[in-house]
CSV table of N, CA and C in Angstrom, one decimal:
chain,number,residue,atom,x,y,z
O,1,MET,N,34.0,45.4,-61.8
O,1,MET,CA,35.4,45.5,-62.3
O,1,MET,C,36.5,45.6,-61.1
O,2,VAL,N,37.6,44.8,-61.0
O,2,VAL,CA,38.5,44.3,-60.0
O,2,VAL,C,39.3,45.6,-60.4
O,3,ASN,N,39.6,46.2,-58.9
O,3,ASN,CA,40.4,47.3,-58.9
O,3,ASN,C,42.0,46.9,-59.1
O,4,GLN,N,42.6,47.7,-59.7
O,4,GLN,CA,44.1,46.9,-60.3
O,4,GLN,C,44.7,47.2,-59.0
O,5,GLN,N,44.9,48.3,-58.2
O,5,GLN,CA,45.6,48.3,-56.9
O,5,GLN,C,45.1,47.2,-55.8
O,6,ALA,N,44.2,47.6,-55.9
O,6,ALA,CA,43.7,45.7,-54.5
O,6,ALA,C,44.2,44.6,-55.1
O,7,TRP,N,44.2,44.4,-56.4
O,7,TRP,CA,44.5,43.1,-57.0
O,7,TRP,C,46.0,43.1,-56.7
O,8,PHE,N,46.9,44.0,-57.1
O,8,PHE,CA,48.7,44.4,-56.9
O,8,PHE,C,48.9,44.2,-55.5
O,9,ASN,N,47.9,45.1,-54.4
O,9,ASN,CA,48.2,44.7,-53.2
O,9,ASN,C,48.2,43.5,-52.7
O,10,ALA,N,47.4,42.6,-52.7
O,10,ALA,CA,46.8,41.0,-52.5
O,10,ALA,C,48.1,40.3,-52.7
O,11,ILE,N,48.6,40.6,-53.9
O,11,ILE,CA,49.4,39.7,-54.6
O,11,ILE,C,51.1,40.2,-53.5
O,12,ASN,N,51.2,41.9,-53.5
O,12,ASN,CA,52.4,42.0,-52.8
O,12,ASN,C,52.2,41.8,-50.9
O,13,LEU,N,51.4,41.8,-50.7
O,13,LEU,CA,50.7,41.5,-49.1
O,13,LEU,C,50.9,40.1,-48.8
O,14,MET,N,50.7,39.2,-49.9
O,14,MET,CA,50.6,37.9,-49.3
O,14,MET,C,52.3,37.6,-49.0
O,15,VAL,N,53.0,38.1,-50.6
O,15,VAL,CA,54.4,37.9,-50.3
O,15,VAL,C,55.1,38.7,-49.0
O,16,ILE,N,54.7,39.8,-48.4
O,16,ILE,CA,55.1,40.0,-46.9
O,16,ILE,C,54.8,39.2,-46.4
O,17,CYS,N,53.4,38.9,-46.2
O,17,CYS,CA,53.4,37.8,-44.8
O,17,CYS,C,53.7,36.5,-44.9
O,18,TRP,N,54.5,36.2,-46.1
O,18,TRP,CA,55.1,35.0,-46.0
O,18,TRP,C,56.3,34.9,-46.3
O,19,GLY,N,56.8,36.0,-46.3
O,19,GLY,CA,58.5,36.4,-46.1
O,19,GLY,C,59.1,35.6,-47.2
O,20,GLN,N,58.5,35.7,-48.5
O,20,GLN,CA,59.2,34.7,-50.1
O,20,GLN,C,58.7,36.0,-51.1
O,21,VAL,N,59.9,36.0,-51.9
O,21,VAL,CA,59.7,36.0,-53.1
O,21,VAL,C,58.7,35.6,-53.6
O,22,PRO,N,57.8,35.9,-54.7
O,22,PRO,CA,57.0,35.2,-55.6
O,22,PRO,C,57.9,34.5,-56.6
O,23,GLY,N,57.2,33.3,-56.9
O,23,GLY,CA,58.1,32.6,-58.1
O,23,GLY,C,56.7,31.6,-58.7
O,24,GLY,N,56.9,31.0,-59.6
O,24,GLY,CA,56.4,30.3,-60.3
O,24,GLY,C,55.1,31.0,-60.6
O,25,VAL,N,53.9,30.2,-60.4
O,25,VAL,CA,52.5,30.9,-61.2
O,25,VAL,C,52.2,32.1,-60.3
O,26,LEU,N,52.9,32.5,-59.6
O,26,LEU,CA,52.8,33.7,-58.5
O,26,LEU,C,53.4,35.2,-59.1
O,27,GLN,N,54.8,34.6,-59.7
O,27,GLN,CA,55.6,35.7,-60.0
O,27,GLN,C,54.9,35.9,-62.0
O,28,LYS,N,54.5,34.9,-62.5
O,28,LYS,CA,53.8,35.1,-64.0
O,28,LYS,C,52.7,36.0,-63.7
O,29,ILE,N,51.8,35.7,-62.9
O,29,ILE,CA,51.0,36.4,-62.4
O,29,ILE,C,51.1,37.8,-62.0
O,30,LYS,N,51.9,38.0,-61.4
O,30,LYS,CA,52.3,39.4,-61.0
O,30,LYS,C,53.2,40.5,-61.9
O,31,ASN,N,53.6,39.2,-63.1
O,31,ASN,CA,54.8,40.0,-64.1
O,31,ASN,C,53.3,40.5,-65.3
O,32,GLU,N,52.3,39.5,-65.2
O,32,GLU,CA,50.9,39.7,-66.2
O,32,GLU,C,50.7,41.2,-65.9
O,33,ILE,N,50.3,41.6,-64.7
O,33,ILE,CA,50.0,42.5,-64.1
O,33,ILE,C,50.5,43.5,-64.7
O,34,GLU,N,52.0,43.6,-64.2
O,34,GLU,CA,52.6,44.6,-64.4
O,34,GLU,C,52.7,45.1,-65.9
O,35,LYS,N,52.4,43.8,-66.9
O,35,LYS,CA,52.4,44.6,-68.1
O,35,LYS,C,51.1,44.9,-68.8
O,36,ASN,N,50.2,44.4,-68.0
O,36,ASN,CA,49.0,45.1,-68.5
O,36,ASN,C,48.0,45.6,-67.6
O,37,LYS,N,48.6,46.8,-66.9
O,37,LYS,CA,48.3,47.5,-66.2
O,37,LYS,C,46.5,48.1,-66.2
O,38,ASN,N,46.4,48.3,-67.5
O,38,ASN,CA,45.2,49.0,-68.0
O,38,ASN,C,43.8,47.9,-68.0
O,39,ARG,N,44.2,46.6,-68.0
O,39,ARG,CA,43.3,45.3,-67.8
O,39,ARG,C,43.1,44.8,-66.8
O,40,GLU,N,42.0,44.4,-66.8
O,40,GLU,CA,41.6,44.1,-65.1
O,40,GLU,C,41.9,42.5,-65.8
O,41,PRO,N,42.3,42.1,-64.1
O,41,PRO,CA,42.7,40.5,-64.0
O,41,PRO,C,41.7,39.5,-64.3
O,42,LEU,N,42.0,38.7,-65.0
O,42,LEU,CA,40.8,37.7,-65.8
O,42,LEU,C,40.8,36.7,-64.2
O,43,PRO,N,39.2,36.2,-64.5
O,43,PRO,CA,38.8,34.9,-63.3
O,43,PRO,C,39.8,34.0,-63.1
O,44,GLY,N,40.4,33.7,-64.2
O,44,GLY,CA,41.3,32.4,-63.6
O,44,GLY,C,42.8,33.3,-63.0
O,45,GLN,N,43.0,33.9,-62.8
O,45,GLN,CA,44.1,34.3,-62.5
O,45,GLN,C,43.7,34.6,-61.1
O,46,ILE,N,42.5,35.8,-61.0
O,46,ILE,CA,42.0,35.7,-59.3
O,46,ILE,C,41.7,34.6,-58.7
O,47,LYS,N,41.1,33.7,-59.7
O,47,LYS,CA,41.4,32.2,-58.5
O,47,LYS,C,42.6,31.3,-58.4
O,48,ALA,N,43.4,31.5,-59.3
O,48,ALA,CA,44.6,31.3,-59.3
O,48,ALA,C,45.3,31.8,-58.0
O,49,ILE,N,45.6,33.2,-57.2
O,49,ILE,CA,45.8,33.5,-56.6
O,49,ILE,C,44.9,33.5,-55.2
O,50,ASN,N,43.7,33.1,-55.3
O,50,ASN,CA,42.9,32.7,-54.2
O,50,ASN,C,43.6,31.4,-53.7
O,51,THR,N,43.7,30.4,-54.4
O,51,THR,CA,44.4,28.9,-54.7
O,51,THR,C,45.6,29.2,-53.9
O,52,ILE,N,46.5,29.8,-54.4
O,52,ILE,CA,48.0,29.7,-53.7
O,52,ILE,C,47.8,30.6,-52.0
O,53,ILE,N,46.7,31.7,-51.7
O,53,ILE,CA,46.6,31.9,-50.1
O,53,ILE,C,46.0,30.6,-49.8
O,54,SER,N,45.5,29.9,-50.3
O,54,SER,CA,44.5,28.7,-49.7
O,54,SER,C,45.7,27.5,-49.2
O,55,ARG,N,47.3,27.4,-49.7
O,55,ARG,CA,48.3,26.9,-49.2
O,55,ARG,C,48.6,27.4,-48.0
O,56,ASP,N,48.2,29.0,-47.1
O,56,ASP,CA,49.0,29.0,-46.3
O,56,ASP,C,49.2,28.0,-45.3
O,57,SER,N,49.9,28.0,-44.6
O,57,SER,CA,50.8,26.7,-43.7
O,57,SER,C,49.8,26.7,-42.4
O,58,LYS,N,49.1,27.7,-42.1
O,58,LYS,CA,47.9,27.9,-41.1
O,58,LYS,C,46.9,28.2,-41.5
O,59,GLY,N,46.6,28.0,-42.6
O,59,GLY,CA,45.4,27.6,-43.0
O,59,GLY,C,44.4,29.1,-43.0
O,60,ARG,N,45.3,30.1,-42.9
O,60,ARG,CA,44.7,31.3,-42.6
O,60,ARG,C,44.3,31.7,-44.2
O,61,THR,N,42.8,33.2,-44.1
O,61,THR,CA,42.8,34.0,-45.0
O,61,THR,C,44.0,35.0,-45.2
O,62,LEU,N,44.0,36.1,-46.4
O,62,LEU,CA,44.8,37.0,-46.3
O,62,LEU,C,44.9,38.4,-45.4
O,63,GLN,N,43.5,38.4,-44.9
O,63,GLN,CA,43.0,39.1,-44.1
O,63,GLN,C,43.5,38.7,-42.4
O,64,GLN,N,43.5,37.6,-42.2
O,64,GLN,CA,43.7,36.8,-41.2
O,64,GLN,C,45.5,37.2,-40.8
O,65,MET,N,46.0,36.7,-42.2
O,65,MET,CA,47.5,37.1,-42.1
O,65,MET,C,47.6,38.5,-41.9
O,66,LEU,N,46.9,39.4,-42.4
O,66,LEU,CA,47.5,40.9,-41.8
O,66,LEU,C,47.1,41.4,-40.5
O,67,ASP,N,45.9,40.7,-39.8
O,67,ASP,CA,45.9,40.7,-38.1
O,67,ASP,C,47.0,40.1,-37.3
O,68,ASP,N,47.6,39.3,-38.2
O,68,ASP,CA,48.6,38.4,-37.4
O,68,ASP,C,49.8,39.7,-37.5
O,69,LEU,N,49.9,40.3,-38.2
O,69,LEU,CA,51.4,41.2,-38.8
O,69,LEU,C,51.3,42.3,-37.7
O,70,ARG,N,49.4,42.5,-37.8
O,70,ARG,CA,49.3,43.8,-37.0
O,70,ARG,C,49.2,43.4,-35.4
O,71,LYS,N,49.8,42.5,-35.0
O,71,LYS,CA,50.0,42.5,-33.7
O,71,LYS,C,51.5,42.6,-33.3
O,72,ASN,N,52.2,43.0,-34.2
O,72,ASN,CA,53.6,43.2,-33.9
O,72,ASN,C,53.8,44.8,-34.7
O,73,ASN,N,52.8,45.1,-35.3
O,73,ASN,CA,52.9,46.7,-36.3
O,73,ASN,C,51.5,46.9,-36.0
O,74,ASN,N,51.2,47.9,-35.4
O,74,ASN,CA,49.7,48.2,-35.7
O,74,ASN,C,49.7,49.2,-36.6
O,75,MET,N,50.7,49.9,-37.3
O,75,MET,CA,50.7,50.8,-38.0
O,75,MET,C,50.5,50.3,-39.5
O,76,ILE,N,50.3,48.9,-39.7
O,76,ILE,CA,49.5,48.4,-41.1
O,76,ILE,C,48.2,48.6,-41.1
O,77,ARG,N,48.1,49.7,-42.1
O,77,ARG,CA,46.7,49.8,-42.9
O,77,ARG,C,45.7,49.0,-42.8
O,78,GLY,N,44.2,49.4,-43.3
O,78,GLY,CA,43.5,48.0,-43.6
O,78,GLY,C,43.5,47.8,-44.9
O,79,PHE,N,43.4,46.7,-45.3
O,79,PHE,CA,42.9,46.5,-46.9
O,79,PHE,C,41.8,45.9,-47.0
O,80,HIS,N,40.8,45.9,-47.9
O,80,HIS,CA,39.5,45.4,-48.6
O,80,HIS,C,39.9,45.0,-49.8
O,81,PHE,N,39.2,43.8,-49.9
O,81,PHE,CA,39.5,42.5,-51.1
O,81,PHE,C,37.6,42.7,-51.8
O,82,ASN,N,37.2,43.4,-51.2
O,82,ASN,CA,35.3,43.2,-52.0
O,82,ASN,C,35.8,42.7,-53.4
O,83,LEU,N,36.3,43.6,-53.9
O,83,LEU,CA,36.1,43.5,-55.7
O,83,LEU,C,36.3,42.1,-56.0
O,84,LEU,N,37.8,41.6,-55.2
O,84,LEU,CA,38.1,40.6,-55.5
O,84,LEU,C,37.3,39.1,-55.2
O,85,ASN,N,36.7,39.3,-54.2
O,85,ASN,CA,35.7,38.2,-53.1
O,85,ASN,C,34.7,38.2,-54.2
O,86,GLU,N,34.0,39.4,-55.2
O,86,GLU,CA,33.0,39.5,-55.7
O,86,GLU,C,33.3,38.8,-57.0
O,87,SER,N,34.4,38.6,-57.7
O,87,SER,CA,34.6,38.4,-58.4
O,87,SER,C,34.8,36.6,-58.9
O,88,LEU,N,35.1,36.1,-57.7
O,88,LEU,CA,35.0,34.9,-56.8
O,88,LEU,C,33.3,34.4,-57.2
O,89,ILE,N,32.9,35.2,-56.2
O,89,ILE,CA,31.3,34.9,-56.3
O,89,ILE,C,30.7,34.9,-57.3
O,90,LYS,N,31.0,35.7,-58.3
O,90,LYS,CA,30.6,35.8,-59.9
O,90,LYS,C,31.0,34.5,-60.5
O,91,ASN,N,32.2,34.2,-60.3
O,91,ASN,CA,32.9,32.6,-61.0
O,91,ASN,C,32.2,31.7,-60.3
O,92,GLU,N,31.6,31.9,-59.4
O,92,GLU,CA,31.3,30.6,-58.3
O,92,GLU,C,32.4,29.7,-58.2
O,93,VAL,N,33.4,30.2,-57.7
O,93,VAL,CA,34.4,29.7,-57.1
O,93,VAL,C,34.4,30.4,-55.4
O,94,GLU,N,34.3,29.0,-54.6
O,94,GLU,CA,34.1,29.2,-53.1
O,94,GLU,C,35.1,28.4,-52.4
O,95,PRO,N,35.6,28.5,-51.4
O,95,PRO,CA,35.8,29.4,-50.8
O,95,PRO,C,36.7,30.8,-50.9
O,96,SER,N,36.4,31.9,-50.6
O,96,SER,CA,37.6,32.7,-50.7
O,96,SER,C,38.7,32.8,-49.4
O,97,PHE,N,39.7,33.0,-50.0
O,97,PHE,CA,41.1,33.0,-48.8
O,97,PHE,C,41.5,34.6,-48.9
O,98,PHE,N,41.1,35.8,-49.7
O,98,PHE,CA,41.2,36.7,-49.5
O,98,PHE,C,40.8,37.6,-48.0
O,99,GLY,N,39.6,37.2,-47.7
O,99,GLY,CA,38.8,37.2,-46.1
O,99,GLY,C,37.6,38.1,-46.5
O,100,ASN,N,37.2,38.1,-45.6
O,100,ASN,CA,35.7,38.5,-45.5
O,100,ASN,C,35.2,39.8,-45.9
O,101,ILE,N,34.4,39.5,-46.6
O,101,ILE,CA,33.8,41.3,-47.4
O,101,ILE,C,33.3,42.0,-46.3
O,102,MET,N,33.6,43.3,-46.7
O,102,MET,CA,33.3,44.3,-45.6
O,102,MET,C,33.0,45.4,-46.3
């Protein structure tokens, strides 16, 4: 089961890394998560966020984006997206743009 906080973190961190407010599909998924806090994200939602991350202008994973932010602010803590990666594997979605499984 995907941890709701890890899922919410991934969306918010992507917004921070890109310096943009969520719009379109990202905002719709974020609203669904906020509305259904006790429900596990649907595989299609995880795949959609993975696809959005894949469109990074520099071709980075979310972990690589965070590493770039840490170059200017070493106070940013580590984040792990193992459960999101496992969901992608389970649903045969490759590759993961959340970052390496740790």
